[in-house]
Tab-separated table of C-alpha atoms and ligand atoms in Angstrom:
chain	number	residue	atom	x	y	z
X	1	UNK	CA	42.252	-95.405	145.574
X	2	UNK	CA	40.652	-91.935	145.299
X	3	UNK	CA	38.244	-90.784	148.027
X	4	UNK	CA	35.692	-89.875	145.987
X	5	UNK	CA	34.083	-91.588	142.794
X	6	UNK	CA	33.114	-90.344	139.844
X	7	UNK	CA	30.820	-90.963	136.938
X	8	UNK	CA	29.646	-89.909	132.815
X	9	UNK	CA	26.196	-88.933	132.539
X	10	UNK	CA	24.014	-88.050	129.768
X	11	UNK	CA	20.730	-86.123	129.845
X	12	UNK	CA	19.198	-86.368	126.851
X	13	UNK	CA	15.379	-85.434	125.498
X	14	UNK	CA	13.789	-84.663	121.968
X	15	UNK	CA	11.578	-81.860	122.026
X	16	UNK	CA	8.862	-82.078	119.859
X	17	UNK	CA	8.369	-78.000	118.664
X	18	UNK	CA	5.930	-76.352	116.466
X	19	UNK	CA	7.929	-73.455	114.558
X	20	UNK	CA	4.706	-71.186	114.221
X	21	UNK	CA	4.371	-68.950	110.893
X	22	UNK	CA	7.418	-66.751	110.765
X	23	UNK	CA	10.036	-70.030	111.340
X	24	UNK	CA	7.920	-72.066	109.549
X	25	UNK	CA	7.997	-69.669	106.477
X	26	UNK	CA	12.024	-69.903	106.860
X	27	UNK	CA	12.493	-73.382	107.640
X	28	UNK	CA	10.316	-74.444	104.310
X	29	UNK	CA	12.475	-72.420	102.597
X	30	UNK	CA	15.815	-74.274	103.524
X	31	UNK	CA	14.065	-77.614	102.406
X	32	UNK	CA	13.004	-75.910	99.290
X	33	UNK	CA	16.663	-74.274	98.874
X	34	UNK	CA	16.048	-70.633	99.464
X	35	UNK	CA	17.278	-68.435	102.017
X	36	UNK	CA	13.955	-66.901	103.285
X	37	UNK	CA	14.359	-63.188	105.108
X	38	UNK	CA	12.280	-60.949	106.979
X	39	UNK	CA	11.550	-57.220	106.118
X	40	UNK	CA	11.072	-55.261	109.855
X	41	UNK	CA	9.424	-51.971	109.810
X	42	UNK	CA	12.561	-49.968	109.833
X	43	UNK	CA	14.170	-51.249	106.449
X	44	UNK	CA	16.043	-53.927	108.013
X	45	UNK	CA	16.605	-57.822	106.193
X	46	UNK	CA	16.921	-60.256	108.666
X	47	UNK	CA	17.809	-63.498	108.898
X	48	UNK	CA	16.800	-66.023	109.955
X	49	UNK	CA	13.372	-63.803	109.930
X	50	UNK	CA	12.336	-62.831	113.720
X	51	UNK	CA	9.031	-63.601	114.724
X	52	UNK	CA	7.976	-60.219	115.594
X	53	UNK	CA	9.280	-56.539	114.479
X	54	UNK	CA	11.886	-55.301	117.287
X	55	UNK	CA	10.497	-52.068	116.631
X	56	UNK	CA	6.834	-52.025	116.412
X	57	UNK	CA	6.745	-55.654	118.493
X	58	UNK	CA	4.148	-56.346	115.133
X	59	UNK	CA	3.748	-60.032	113.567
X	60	UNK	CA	6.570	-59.784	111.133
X	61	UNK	CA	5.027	-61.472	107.935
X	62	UNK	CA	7.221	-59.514	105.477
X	63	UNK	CA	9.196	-62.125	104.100
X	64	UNK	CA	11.993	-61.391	100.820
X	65	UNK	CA	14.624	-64.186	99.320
X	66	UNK	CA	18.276	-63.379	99.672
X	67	UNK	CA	21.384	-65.305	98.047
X	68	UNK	CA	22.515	-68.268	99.047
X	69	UNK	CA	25.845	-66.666	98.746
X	70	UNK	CA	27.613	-63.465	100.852
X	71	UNK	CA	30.657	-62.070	102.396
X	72	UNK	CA	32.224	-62.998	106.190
X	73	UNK	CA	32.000	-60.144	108.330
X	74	UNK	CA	33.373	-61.719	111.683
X	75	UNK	CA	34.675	-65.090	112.551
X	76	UNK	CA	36.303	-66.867	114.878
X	77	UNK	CA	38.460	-70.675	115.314
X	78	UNK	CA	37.218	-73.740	116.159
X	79	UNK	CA	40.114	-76.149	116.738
X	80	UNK	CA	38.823	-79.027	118.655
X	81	UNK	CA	34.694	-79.188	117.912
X	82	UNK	CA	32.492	-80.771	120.543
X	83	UNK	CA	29.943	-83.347	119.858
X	84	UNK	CA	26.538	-81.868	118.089
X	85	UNK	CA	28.222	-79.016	116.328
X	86	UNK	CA	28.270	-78.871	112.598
X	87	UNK	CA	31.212	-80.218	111.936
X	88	UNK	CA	33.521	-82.755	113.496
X	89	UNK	CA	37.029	-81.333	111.908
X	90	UNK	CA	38.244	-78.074	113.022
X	91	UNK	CA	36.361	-75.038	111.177
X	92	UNK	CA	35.436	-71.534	111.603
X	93	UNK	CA	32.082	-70.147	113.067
X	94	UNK	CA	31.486	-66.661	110.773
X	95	UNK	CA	28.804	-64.221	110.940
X	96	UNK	CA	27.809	-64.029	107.228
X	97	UNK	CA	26.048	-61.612	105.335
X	98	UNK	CA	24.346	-62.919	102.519
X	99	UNK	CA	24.182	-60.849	99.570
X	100	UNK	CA	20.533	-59.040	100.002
X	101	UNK	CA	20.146	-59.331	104.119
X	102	UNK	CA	21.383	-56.220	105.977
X	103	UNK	CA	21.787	-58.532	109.589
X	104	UNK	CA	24.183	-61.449	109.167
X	105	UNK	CA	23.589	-64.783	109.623
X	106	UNK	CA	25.442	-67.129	112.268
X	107	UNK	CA	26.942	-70.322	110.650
X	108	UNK	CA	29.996	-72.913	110.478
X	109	UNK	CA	32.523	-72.462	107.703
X	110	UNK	CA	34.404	-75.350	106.441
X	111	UNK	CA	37.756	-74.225	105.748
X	112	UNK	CA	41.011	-76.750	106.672
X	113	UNK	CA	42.814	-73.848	108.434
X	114	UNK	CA	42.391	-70.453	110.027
X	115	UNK	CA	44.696	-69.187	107.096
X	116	UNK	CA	41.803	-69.832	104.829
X	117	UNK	CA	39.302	-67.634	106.476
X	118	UNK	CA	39.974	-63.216	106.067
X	119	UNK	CA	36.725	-61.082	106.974
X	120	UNK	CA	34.875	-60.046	103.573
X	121	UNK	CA	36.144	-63.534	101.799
X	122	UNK	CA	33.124	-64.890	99.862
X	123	UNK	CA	31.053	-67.592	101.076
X	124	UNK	CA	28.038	-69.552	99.794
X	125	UNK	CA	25.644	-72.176	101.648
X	126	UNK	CA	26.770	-76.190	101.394
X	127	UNK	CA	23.090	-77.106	101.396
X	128	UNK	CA	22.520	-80.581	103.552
X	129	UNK	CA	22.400	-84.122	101.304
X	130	UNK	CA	18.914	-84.268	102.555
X	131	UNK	CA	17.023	-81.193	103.216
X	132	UNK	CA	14.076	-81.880	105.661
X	133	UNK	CA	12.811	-78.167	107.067
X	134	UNK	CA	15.617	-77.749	109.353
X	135	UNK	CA	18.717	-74.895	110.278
X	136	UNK	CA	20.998	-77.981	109.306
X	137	UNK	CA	19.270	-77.917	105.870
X	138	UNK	CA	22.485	-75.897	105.608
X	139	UNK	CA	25.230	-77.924	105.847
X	140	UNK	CA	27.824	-74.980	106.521
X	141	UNK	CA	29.087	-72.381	104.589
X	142	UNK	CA	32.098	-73.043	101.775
X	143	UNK	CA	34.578	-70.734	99.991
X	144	UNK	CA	33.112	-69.396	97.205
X	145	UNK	CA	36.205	-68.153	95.248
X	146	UNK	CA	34.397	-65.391	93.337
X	147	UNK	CA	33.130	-67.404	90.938
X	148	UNK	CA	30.176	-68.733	91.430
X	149	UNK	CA	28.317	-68.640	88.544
X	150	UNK	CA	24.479	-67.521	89.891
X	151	UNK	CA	23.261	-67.593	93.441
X	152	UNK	CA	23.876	-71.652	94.207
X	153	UNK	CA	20.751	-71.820	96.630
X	154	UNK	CA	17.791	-70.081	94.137
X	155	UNK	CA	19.521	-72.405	91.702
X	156	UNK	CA	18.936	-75.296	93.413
X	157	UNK	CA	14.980	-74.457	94.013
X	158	UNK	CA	14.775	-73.271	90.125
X	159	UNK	CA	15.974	-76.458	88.838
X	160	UNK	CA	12.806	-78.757	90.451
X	161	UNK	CA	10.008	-78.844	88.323
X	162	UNK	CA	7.255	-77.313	90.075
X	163	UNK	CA	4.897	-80.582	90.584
X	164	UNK	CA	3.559	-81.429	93.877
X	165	UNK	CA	4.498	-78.405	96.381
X	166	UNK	CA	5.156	-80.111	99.773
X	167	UNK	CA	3.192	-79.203	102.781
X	168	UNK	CA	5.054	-76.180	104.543
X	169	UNK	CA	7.044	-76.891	107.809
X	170	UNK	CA	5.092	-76.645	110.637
X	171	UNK	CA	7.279	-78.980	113.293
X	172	UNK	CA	10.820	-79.800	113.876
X	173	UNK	CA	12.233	-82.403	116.454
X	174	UNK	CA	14.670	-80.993	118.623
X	175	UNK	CA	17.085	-83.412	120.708
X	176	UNK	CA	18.670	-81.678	123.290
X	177	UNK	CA	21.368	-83.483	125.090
X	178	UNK	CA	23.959	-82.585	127.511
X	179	UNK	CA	27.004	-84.806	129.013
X	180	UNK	CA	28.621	-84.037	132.267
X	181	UNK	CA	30.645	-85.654	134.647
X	182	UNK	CA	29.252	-86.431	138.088
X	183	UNK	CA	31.453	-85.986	140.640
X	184	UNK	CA	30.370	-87.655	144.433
X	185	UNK	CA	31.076	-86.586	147.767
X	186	UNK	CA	32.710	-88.927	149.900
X	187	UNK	CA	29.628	-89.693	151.990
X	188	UNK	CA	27.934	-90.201	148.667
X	189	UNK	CA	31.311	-92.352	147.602
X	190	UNK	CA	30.574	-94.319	150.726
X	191	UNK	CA	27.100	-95.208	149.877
X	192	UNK	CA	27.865	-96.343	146.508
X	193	UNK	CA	30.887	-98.388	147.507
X	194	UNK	CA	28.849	-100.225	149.957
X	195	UNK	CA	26.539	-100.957	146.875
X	196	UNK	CA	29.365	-102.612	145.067
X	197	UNK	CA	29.589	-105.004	148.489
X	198	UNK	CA	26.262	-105.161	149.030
X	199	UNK	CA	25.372	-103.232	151.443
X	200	UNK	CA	23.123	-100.359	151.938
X	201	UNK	CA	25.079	-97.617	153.421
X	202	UNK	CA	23.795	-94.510	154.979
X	203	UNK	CA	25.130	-91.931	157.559
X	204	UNK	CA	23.163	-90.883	161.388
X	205	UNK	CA	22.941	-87.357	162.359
X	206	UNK	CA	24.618	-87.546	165.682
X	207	UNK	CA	22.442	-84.686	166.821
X	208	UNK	CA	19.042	-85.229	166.021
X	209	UNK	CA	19.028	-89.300	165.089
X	210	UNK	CA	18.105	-89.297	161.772
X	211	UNK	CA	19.793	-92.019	159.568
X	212	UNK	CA	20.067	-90.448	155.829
X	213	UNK	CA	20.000	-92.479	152.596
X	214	UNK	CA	22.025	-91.788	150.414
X	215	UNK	CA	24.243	-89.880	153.268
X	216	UNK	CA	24.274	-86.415	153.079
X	217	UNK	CA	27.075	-84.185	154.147
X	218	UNK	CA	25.034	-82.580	157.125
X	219	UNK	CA	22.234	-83.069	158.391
X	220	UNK	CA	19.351	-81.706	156.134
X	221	UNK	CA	17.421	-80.795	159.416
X	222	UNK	CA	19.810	-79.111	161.452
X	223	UNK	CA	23.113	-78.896	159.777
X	224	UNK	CA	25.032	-81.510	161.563
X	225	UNK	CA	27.861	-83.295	159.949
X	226	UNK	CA	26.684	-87.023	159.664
X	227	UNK	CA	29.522	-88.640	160.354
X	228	UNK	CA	28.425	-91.812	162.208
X	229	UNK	CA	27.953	-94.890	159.334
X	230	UNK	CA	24.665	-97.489	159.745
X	231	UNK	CA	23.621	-100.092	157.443
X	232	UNK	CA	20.271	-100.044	156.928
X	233	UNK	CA	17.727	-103.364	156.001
X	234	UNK	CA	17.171	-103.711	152.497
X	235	UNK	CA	13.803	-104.306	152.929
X	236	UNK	CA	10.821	-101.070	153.394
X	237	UNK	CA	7.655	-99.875	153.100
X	238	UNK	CA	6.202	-97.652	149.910
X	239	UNK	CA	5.174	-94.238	150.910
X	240	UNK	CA	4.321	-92.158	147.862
X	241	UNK	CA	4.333	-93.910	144.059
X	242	UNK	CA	3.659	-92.688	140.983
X	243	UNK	CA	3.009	-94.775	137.672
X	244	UNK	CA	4.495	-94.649	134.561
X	245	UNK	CA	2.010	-94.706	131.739
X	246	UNK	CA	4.187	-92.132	129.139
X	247	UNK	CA	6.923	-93.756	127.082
X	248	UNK	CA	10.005	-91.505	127.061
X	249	UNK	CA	13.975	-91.856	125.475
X	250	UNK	CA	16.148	-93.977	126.562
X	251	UNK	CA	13.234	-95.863	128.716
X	252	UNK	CA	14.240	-99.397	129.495
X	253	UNK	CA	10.799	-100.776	131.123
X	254	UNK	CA	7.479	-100.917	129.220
X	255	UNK	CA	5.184	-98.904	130.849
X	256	UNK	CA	2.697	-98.992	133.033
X	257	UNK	CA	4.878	-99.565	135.745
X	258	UNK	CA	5.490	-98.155	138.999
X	259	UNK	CA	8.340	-95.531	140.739
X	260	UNK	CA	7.767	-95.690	144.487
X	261	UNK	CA	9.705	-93.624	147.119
X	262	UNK	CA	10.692	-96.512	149.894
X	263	UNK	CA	11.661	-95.566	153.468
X	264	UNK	CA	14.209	-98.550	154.361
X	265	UNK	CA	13.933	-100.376	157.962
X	266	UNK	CA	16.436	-97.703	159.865
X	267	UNK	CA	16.015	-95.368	157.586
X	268	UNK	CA	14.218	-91.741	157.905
X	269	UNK	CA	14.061	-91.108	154.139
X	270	UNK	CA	13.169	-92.900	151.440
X	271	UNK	CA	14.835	-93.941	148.382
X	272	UNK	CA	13.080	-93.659	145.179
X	273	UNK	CA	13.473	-96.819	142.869
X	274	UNK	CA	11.174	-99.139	140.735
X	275	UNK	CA	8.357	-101.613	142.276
X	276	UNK	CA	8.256	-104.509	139.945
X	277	UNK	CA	7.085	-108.449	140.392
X	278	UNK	CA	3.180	-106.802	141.149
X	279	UNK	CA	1.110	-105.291	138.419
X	280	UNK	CA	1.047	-101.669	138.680
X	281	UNK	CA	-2.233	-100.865	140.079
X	282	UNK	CA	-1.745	-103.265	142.583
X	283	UNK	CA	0.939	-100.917	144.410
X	284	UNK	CA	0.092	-99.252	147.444
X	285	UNK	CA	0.918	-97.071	150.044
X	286	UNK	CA	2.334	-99.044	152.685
X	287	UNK	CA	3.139	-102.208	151.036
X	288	UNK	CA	6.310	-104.074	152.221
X	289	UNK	CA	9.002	-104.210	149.673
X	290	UNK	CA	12.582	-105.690	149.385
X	291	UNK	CA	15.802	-105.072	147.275
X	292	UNK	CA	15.736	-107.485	144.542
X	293	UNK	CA	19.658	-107.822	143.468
X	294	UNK	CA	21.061	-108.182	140.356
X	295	UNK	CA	23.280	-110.936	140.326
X	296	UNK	CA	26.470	-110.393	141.811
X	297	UNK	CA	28.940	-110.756	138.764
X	298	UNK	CA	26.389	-107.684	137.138
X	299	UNK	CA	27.226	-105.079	139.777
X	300	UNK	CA	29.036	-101.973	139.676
X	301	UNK	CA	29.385	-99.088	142.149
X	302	UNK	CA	25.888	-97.776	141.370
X	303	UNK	CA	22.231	-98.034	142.979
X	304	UNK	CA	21.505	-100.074	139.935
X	305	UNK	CA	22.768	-103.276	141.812
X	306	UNK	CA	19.553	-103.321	142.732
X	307	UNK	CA	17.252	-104.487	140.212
X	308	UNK	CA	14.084	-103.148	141.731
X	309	UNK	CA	11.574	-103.851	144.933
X	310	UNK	CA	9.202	-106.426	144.878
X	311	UNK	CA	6.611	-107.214	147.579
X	312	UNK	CA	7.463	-109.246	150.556
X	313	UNK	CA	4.337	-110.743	150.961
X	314	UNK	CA	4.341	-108.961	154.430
X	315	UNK	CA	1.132	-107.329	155.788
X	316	UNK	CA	1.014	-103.605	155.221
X	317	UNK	CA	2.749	-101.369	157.241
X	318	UNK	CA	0.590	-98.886	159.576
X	319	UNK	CA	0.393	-95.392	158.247
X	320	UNK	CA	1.716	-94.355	161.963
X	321	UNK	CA	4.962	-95.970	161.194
X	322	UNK	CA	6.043	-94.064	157.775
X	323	UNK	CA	3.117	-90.664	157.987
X	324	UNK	CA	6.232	-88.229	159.053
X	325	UNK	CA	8.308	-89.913	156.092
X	326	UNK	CA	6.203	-88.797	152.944
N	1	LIG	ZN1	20.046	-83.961	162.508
């Protein structure tokens, strides 16, 4: 058995951005099938188009079409893509210059082999299936074998008959998520363990007292290694709550509801976790709470054994006994 346990986690959150004028003029122009530019003050077409001049640090709102279409000037292999990137076969990220810009543009190629890729090959845009105002509005980029007939992009736009113009893009949703392993330490390993038995597990500082938990490695206070292990009650008192009135991903609870820091009987810190079984605005400071388990066939090495806290019914605890603990 390993000394330490480990677990996947995912962090993940949509941000919710306006693009302002410059983007917004750019990002239009991928749903509408043109490559949209900026013109800076010394002569320079840029794209995507920054939103202010590099030089004179002026609005940029000097905007040109260039070709969907242009030459690699740099690239470099991707053999084994990660989750989130364009593709999900190996392919090339190339800095492309598309025929018009003077700055090149940063993109995925989708080519089968680094064979197939030689700086100043010929590329054009793979627009998306469904283009909604967004950088993967392009797809990728894809040989273009010299002979493309016209500039693909302009010729997608030019073919649409020019009824109802949609509203420019003004918004994207960005989701943002990141995966990492978490890796505990073996006081944290103990805790958890003693979770999948049951138990609440925490460590005392054998200089100053204090019992710690989750354990830490030293003593928070004064440094100490904690290296003496004390079970702790599983019932506590609330110090400091919060409720939950804003729905978020991956939420399982409707909201309102409450997350309450709990100092455990034994304890010198508290552990945050959810007060259920008592209507949110019903929570207060001081209120006597208890683990509420999940049932036993349910649990894992995780603090999620325990369901939540839910009152004991007990008569609330002085402020004296928990005021050095918020
Ligand atoms: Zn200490």
């Amino acid at each position: 058995m390993s000394r330490t346990l480990q677990a996947p986690v995912t962090v993940a959150f949509d941000y919710t951005r306006s693009t302002g004028p410059v983007l917004g003029r750019f990002l239009t122009g991928l749903r509408d099938g043109v490559v949209v530019a900026g013109r800076t003050s010394d002569g320079e077409i840029v794209v995507p188009p920054p939103e202010y001049d590099p030089v004179t640090h002026a609005q940029l709102d000097d905007f040109v079409e260039v070709a969907a279409e242009g030459s690699v000037v740099s690239w470099t292999w991707v053999p084994e893509p990660v989750k989130g990137q364009p593709l999900d076969r190996p392919f090339a990220f190339a800095l492309v210059l598309l025929d018009g810009a003077t700055r090149t543009l940063l993109h995925a190629l989708d080519v089968p082999t680094p064979d197939a890729v030689s700086t100043g090959m010929r590329v054009r845009v793979r627009w998306a299936g469904e283009r909604v105002g967004a950088i993967t509005d392009i797809a990728c980029f894809e040989p273009a074998d010299g002979s493309a007939a016209g500039a693909g992009g302009a010729g997608g736009a030019g073919g649409t008959e020019p009824l109802a113009v949609p509203d420019p893009v003004t918004g994207v949703i960005t989701p943002v998520s990141l995966d990492y392993v978490y890796a505990a330490s073996p006081e944290e390993s103990a805790f958890y363990r003693g979770l999948a038995e049951g138990r609440i597990v925490g460590q005392r500082c054998p200089s100053c007292g204090k019992v710690y938990v989750p354990p830490r490695a030293a003593c928070p206070t004064d440094g100490t290694p904690t290296t003496d292990e004390v079970e702790v009650s599983h019932s506590g008192t609330v110090t400091t709550f919060c409720i939950v009135n804003v729905p978020f991903l991956g939420q399982r609870i409707t909201p309102p509801y409450v997350s309450a820091y709990v100092l455990l009987d034994g304890a010198d810190i508290a552990v945050l976790h959810l007060i259920l079984d008592i209507p949110a605005d019903q929570v207060r400071m001081g209120m006597r709470v208890k683990a509420v388990w999940k049932p036993r066939e349910e649990w894992g090495t995780t603090i999620e054994n325990i369901s939540h806290f839910a009152p004991t019914g007990e008569p609330d605890a002085d402020f004296d006994s928990y005021r050095h603990h918020l």
